[in-house]
Amino acid sequence: MSASTGPESRGPSGEHQHHQHQLVRTLSLMDIVMVGIAGMIGGAIFVLTGPAIGLAGSAVILAFIINAIITLFTAMAYAELGSAMPEAGGGYLWIREGLPRPNAFISGWMAWFAHIIAGSLYAVGFGAFLYQLLGPNVAGILSDQPLFGVIPFDKLIAMASIAAFTYINIKGTSETGKTGTIVTIVQLGTILCLIVAGFWMMHNNPNSTANFADFMPTGITGLVAAMGLTFIAFEGYEIIVQTGEEVKNPKRNIPRAIFISLAIVVTLYCLVAFVSIGAISPEGITAWRFIGEGGELGIMKAAEIFLPYGALIVLGGGMVSTLAALNATTFSSARVAFAMGRHYNLPHKLSSIHPVNRTPHIAIIISGIIMAFMAYALPLADIAVAAGVIFLLLFTQVNIAAITIRRIYGNRLSYGFKTPFFPVIPIAGIFLKLGLALYLLVTQPLSWGITILWILVGFVLYRMYTFKQEIQHYAPIVTSEGDLNRQDFRILIPYTPEDPDRLLKYAIRVAKETGGEVNILRVITVPHQTPLSAGVAFADTAKRSFEPLEKILDSENIPTHYLVRVSHESTEAILATIEEQSIDLLVTDFETLRHDRKLSTLMTCKVLAIKAENDTLELDSKQKHFGMDMRRPEAIADVEKRSMVTIYDGGNHSDVLLKATSWLEHSGIFKVGLISLVRGGGSSHNHKSSSVAMQQDYLSMLGVSLKEVKLPEGSPAAADSVLAAVSVFQPDIVILGATVGGYSVFQNPDFLALLDQFNCPVIIARDFTIPGVHRAKSAIMRIFK
């Protein structure tokens, strides 16, 4: 993987994208700044500002500024990831890298839908603006003569504008950029004309400041309502990052474009609101109320007062703004579809690139057709409310992915911008976006209903088609055999040629206790430059390698499945198997998992990671005592039991930790010592471990020895305390969670050293958690400690 191009620089079958499915870099910083401005302004600066003033009065300016600050948290995540992974797909691409399946498909499915909805709305808005501009007489004649008796004239204009920009986007990215720049400059010209005229009127009216005397006439409630109405206007950075594969020097230009366009747009919104209120003095009514009563036409009515031909200029500005936004959303929707087709999340044909124009022409055409159909046939006013929720959910996922991608790739990525105060900033972005989404649930419940319905449709499509296609092209199964009857609890072991049966005894022990099955996976890895089909030649050899394991499993009467996959990355094959086979528990080597951050971040099952050198420990009583009937309790009592120590801290992994202890204890060959940890030397009620300490008598009845340890501050002292407590038991095996007292066993150097000092096999139990959530929770606890 090249640090400068990101982890997805390779194609779906391992071929480098430079040979096929590669776009060309022709866009400049100016081009993508204009794309961002067009996407953020749209027609909203003329249409939404009036109603927002009616909700908040002069405080709408404050609402715009607060929305910009809220937006900035997520914009920084986009700037960071856009500079490090500059490829078509934007948020979809990063969620694919940073979150487990099916998050990537669902996010792309939502983003494609939302971009197309936005484009349809802009097209319909343009048709409505032009229809009004023609005047009531012409409009009345045309309304009575729909095309072919079916398509109303305003809808015909909308469909024609979509067709025009679809053609421009197919002709070339450079043409798209130039067209967008020209249209956006005209758009900015009309807005600046309005602002200059407003300031001139205020300069000549010494009483204009009186319009701002009651700055917040509707209080906090009105301010929040105005924020909820207008926040989506500042989210155009999703469109900017879609240019990642076609912009020159993306490492520098994408972050710059995001921050420049955001600053310009926020300033323009504030200035338009400021002059619209300050430049008018209507009789018998306050300026803000006059504009608010005008609703979506409020800015136009204000412009009629302080600017000659003001209504016409606003109407023309609205038309130009919708065209600029239509061009931007046509571009962005096609790039999402192109990226999803590239990764087989949509039909692969969508990733085709025109041989001459070097544009994703199939994706552009399909997106344009769907956009035109929506503009003509669907009630966009009802569907459009879902776009806000969809983008908020997408931004939430991107913030989580920003945290996990740093964890997976560390310094292997080359960043043009890095978010300060990490991970506090993306965590704040997560909560802010979710808060706004919940606000829409209260104020516009239909938006959530449509969003959930669209997600369910996507999930069904994913399970029935997309997942199968993706797996077939990334990690296909070349041989599979085993018991026909599947068990509810499924265990997976990655096959390791150097020591194939080392992990098997742990899986067998768990399978006996859970009534589960054991799945053994061998991955044939081939170089990225080599087609996956080349690995099929090794399938028979891989299949024969299972024979020693088959004898062991047959003797234990354990249901088993043997799988052989071909992939460019063993991690991809394991992740595919976990989802495809509905794996509940992965039994793997600790060092392998510790160094494979992608696997540890993206897997969706519980884990037992085994750390053991020269592991001769037997986990089954009949393996050790062939001459005794181990079904008799008195026989088990006569056996000299081994010492098993469980380190319990009541943390996120405690449930699977206790289950693992139970699975091994039921073998009858272990006596259990339980070390209950309390953080910071505080009282036991500060931690879940108190629930264990309070049951000391009950645990003694079960033969469990309990030792409570107060964990000091600092990882060196904490590790020493744990070692001292464990040494008392002289353990033959130790079980602990992936975090101990809040310290990561996989990353903290003191606790990594602790594992080596146990001098016995160690099982690290890890529960499945949503990527990024545990780290976010830990960061919040540190902040508010």
PDB file of N, CA and C in Angstrom, residues 645 647 675 677 707-712 716-731 751 754 757-758:
ATOM      1  N   VAL A 645      -6.178 -18.795  36.571  1.00  0.00           N
ATOM      2  CA  VAL A 645      -6.412 -17.491  37.168  1.00  0.00           C
ATOM      3  C   VAL A 645      -7.156 -16.609  36.176  1.00  0.00           C
ATOM      4  N   ILE A 647      -8.522 -12.760  35.552  1.00  0.00           N
ATOM      5  CA  ILE A 647      -8.375 -11.366  35.983  1.00  0.00           C
ATOM      6  C   ILE A 647      -9.609 -10.606  35.522  1.00  0.00           C
ATOM      7  N   ILE A 675      -9.199 -12.891  40.354  1.00  0.00           N
ATOM      8  CA  ILE A 675      -8.644 -11.617  40.820  1.00  0.00           C
ATOM      9  C   ILE A 675      -9.582 -10.511  40.378  1.00  0.00           C
ATOM     10  N   LEU A 677     -10.408  -6.634  40.181  1.00  0.00           N
ATOM     11  CA  LEU A 677      -9.670  -5.374  40.186  1.00  0.00           C
ATOM     12  C   LEU A 677     -10.588  -4.192  40.454  1.00  0.00           C
ATOM     13  N   LYS A 707      -9.608 -12.947  45.100  1.00  0.00           N
ATOM     14  CA  LYS A 707      -8.641 -11.991  45.643  1.00  0.00           C
ATOM     15  C   LYS A 707      -8.955 -10.638  45.029  1.00  0.00           C
ATOM     16  N   GLU A 708      -9.245  -9.658  45.883  1.00  0.00           N
ATOM     17  CA  GLU A 708      -9.538  -8.317  45.389  1.00  0.00           C
ATOM     18  C   GLU A 708      -8.264  -7.479  45.431  1.00  0.00           C
ATOM     19  N   VAL A 709      -8.000  -6.781  44.314  1.00  0.00           N
ATOM     20  CA  VAL A 709      -6.782  -5.987  44.177  1.00  0.00           C
ATOM     21  C   VAL A 709      -7.168  -4.562  43.810  1.00  0.00           C
ATOM     22  N   LYS A 710      -6.654  -3.614  44.581  1.00  0.00           N
ATOM     23  CA  LYS A 710      -6.861  -2.204  44.255  1.00  0.00           C
ATOM     24  C   LYS A 710      -5.761  -1.757  43.303  1.00  0.00           C
ATOM     25  N   LEU A 711      -6.184  -1.373  42.127  1.00  0.00           N
ATOM     26  CA  LEU A 711      -5.238  -1.062  41.055  1.00  0.00           C
ATOM     27  C   LEU A 711      -4.738   0.368  41.203  1.00  0.00           C
ATOM     28  N   PRO A 712      -3.432   0.575  41.340  1.00  0.00           N
ATOM     29  CA  PRO A 712      -2.903   1.946  41.466  1.00  0.00           C
ATOM     30  C   PRO A 712      -2.936   2.669  40.120  1.00  0.00           C
ATOM     31  N   PRO A 716       2.591   1.195  34.677  1.00  0.00           N
ATOM     32  CA  PRO A 716       3.650   0.356  35.266  1.00  0.00           C
ATOM     33  C   PRO A 716       3.268  -0.200  36.632  1.00  0.00           C
ATOM     34  N   ALA A 717       2.732   0.665  37.497  1.00  0.00           N
ATOM     35  CA  ALA A 717       2.341   0.209  38.830  1.00  0.00           C
ATOM     36  C   ALA A 717       1.169  -0.754  38.748  1.00  0.00           C
ATOM     37  N   ALA A 718       0.223  -0.495  37.841  1.00  0.00           N
ATOM     38  CA  ALA A 718      -0.931  -1.382  37.698  1.00  0.00           C
ATOM     39  C   ALA A 718      -0.494  -2.765  37.233  1.00  0.00           C
ATOM     40  N   ALA A 719       0.417  -2.820  36.252  1.00  0.00           N
ATOM     41  CA  ALA A 719       0.908  -4.112  35.763  1.00  0.00           C
ATOM     42  C   ALA A 719       1.649  -4.871  36.867  1.00  0.00           C
ATOM     43  N   ASP A 720       2.440  -4.166  37.654  1.00  0.00           N
ATOM     44  CA  ASP A 720       3.152  -4.821  38.760  1.00  0.00           C
ATOM     45  C   ASP A 720       2.179  -5.387  39.786  1.00  0.00           C
ATOM     46  N   SER A 721       1.118  -4.661  40.085  1.00  0.00           N
ATOM     47  CA  SER A 721       0.121  -5.128  41.052  1.00  0.00           C
ATOM     48  C   SER A 721      -0.578  -6.391  40.553  1.00  0.00           C
ATOM     49  N   VAL A 722      -0.909  -6.405  39.270  1.00  0.00           N
ATOM     50  CA  VAL A 722      -1.555  -7.580  38.696  1.00  0.00           C
ATOM     51  C   VAL A 722      -0.612  -8.778  38.731  1.00  0.00           C
ATOM     52  N   LEU A 723       0.660  -8.556  38.382  1.00  0.00           N
ATOM     53  CA  LEU A 723       1.632  -9.650  38.389  1.00  0.00           C
ATOM     54  C   LEU A 723       1.797 -10.227  39.795  1.00  0.00           C
ATOM     55  N   ALA A 724       1.872  -9.341  40.776  1.00  0.00           N
ATOM     56  CA  ALA A 724       2.033  -9.814  42.155  1.00  0.00           C
ATOM     57  C   ALA A 724       0.831 -10.641  42.593  1.00  0.00           C
ATOM     58  N   ALA A 725      -0.371 -10.202  42.216  1.00  0.00           N
ATOM     59  CA  ALA A 725      -1.575 -10.930  42.605  1.00  0.00           C
ATOM     60  C   ALA A 725      -1.669 -12.282  41.906  1.00  0.00           C
ATOM     61  N   VAL A 726      -1.292 -12.328  40.637  1.00  0.00           N
ATOM     62  CA  VAL A 726      -1.367 -13.578  39.887  1.00  0.00           C
ATOM     63  C   VAL A 726      -0.330 -14.580  40.389  1.00  0.00           C
ATOM     64  N   SER A 727       0.851 -14.088  40.733  1.00  0.00           N
ATOM     65  CA  SER A 727       1.942 -14.983  41.152  1.00  0.00           C
ATOM     66  C   SER A 727       1.575 -15.799  42.387  1.00  0.00           C
ATOM     67  N   VAL A 728       0.714 -15.274  43.226  1.00  0.00           N
ATOM     68  CA  VAL A 728       0.298 -15.992  44.438  1.00  0.00           C
ATOM     69  C   VAL A 728      -0.342 -17.328  44.086  1.00  0.00           C
ATOM     70  N   PHE A 729      -1.044 -17.380  42.963  1.00  0.00           N
ATOM     71  CA  PHE A 729      -1.775 -18.587  42.575  1.00  0.00           C
ATOM     72  C   PHE A 729      -0.907 -19.595  41.820  1.00  0.00           C
ATOM     73  N   GLN A 730       0.310 -19.209  41.408  1.00  0.00           N
ATOM     74  CA  GLN A 730       1.188 -20.065  40.601  1.00  0.00           C
ATOM     75  C   GLN A 730       0.393 -20.690  39.434  1.00  0.00           C
ATOM     76  N   PRO A 731      -0.060 -19.865  38.522  1.00  0.00           N
ATOM     77  CA  PRO A 731      -1.017 -20.337  37.509  1.00  0.00           C
ATOM     78  C   PRO A 731      -0.395 -21.237  36.447  1.00  0.00           C
ATOM     79  N   PHE A 751       1.649  -3.793  29.898  1.00  0.00           N
ATOM     80  CA  PHE A 751       0.813  -4.993  29.965  1.00  0.00           C
ATOM     81  C   PHE A 751       1.240  -6.025  28.926  1.00  0.00           C
ATOM     82  N   LEU A 754       3.844  -7.740  30.742  1.00  0.00           N
ATOM     83  CA  LEU A 754       3.225  -8.556  31.781  1.00  0.00           C
ATOM     84  C   LEU A 754       2.861  -9.944  31.259  1.00  0.00           C
ATOM     85  N   GLN A 757       5.666 -12.284  31.403  1.00  0.00           N
ATOM     86  CA  GLN A 757       6.106 -12.631  32.753  1.00  0.00           C
ATOM     87  C   GLN A 757       5.234 -13.685  33.425  1.00  0.00           C
ATOM     88  N   PHE A 758       4.089 -14.015  32.830  1.00  0.00           N
ATOM     89  CA  PHE A 758       3.236 -15.036  33.429  1.00  0.00           C
ATOM     90  C   PHE A 758       3.843 -16.436  33.301  1.00  0.00           C
TER      91      PHE A 758
END
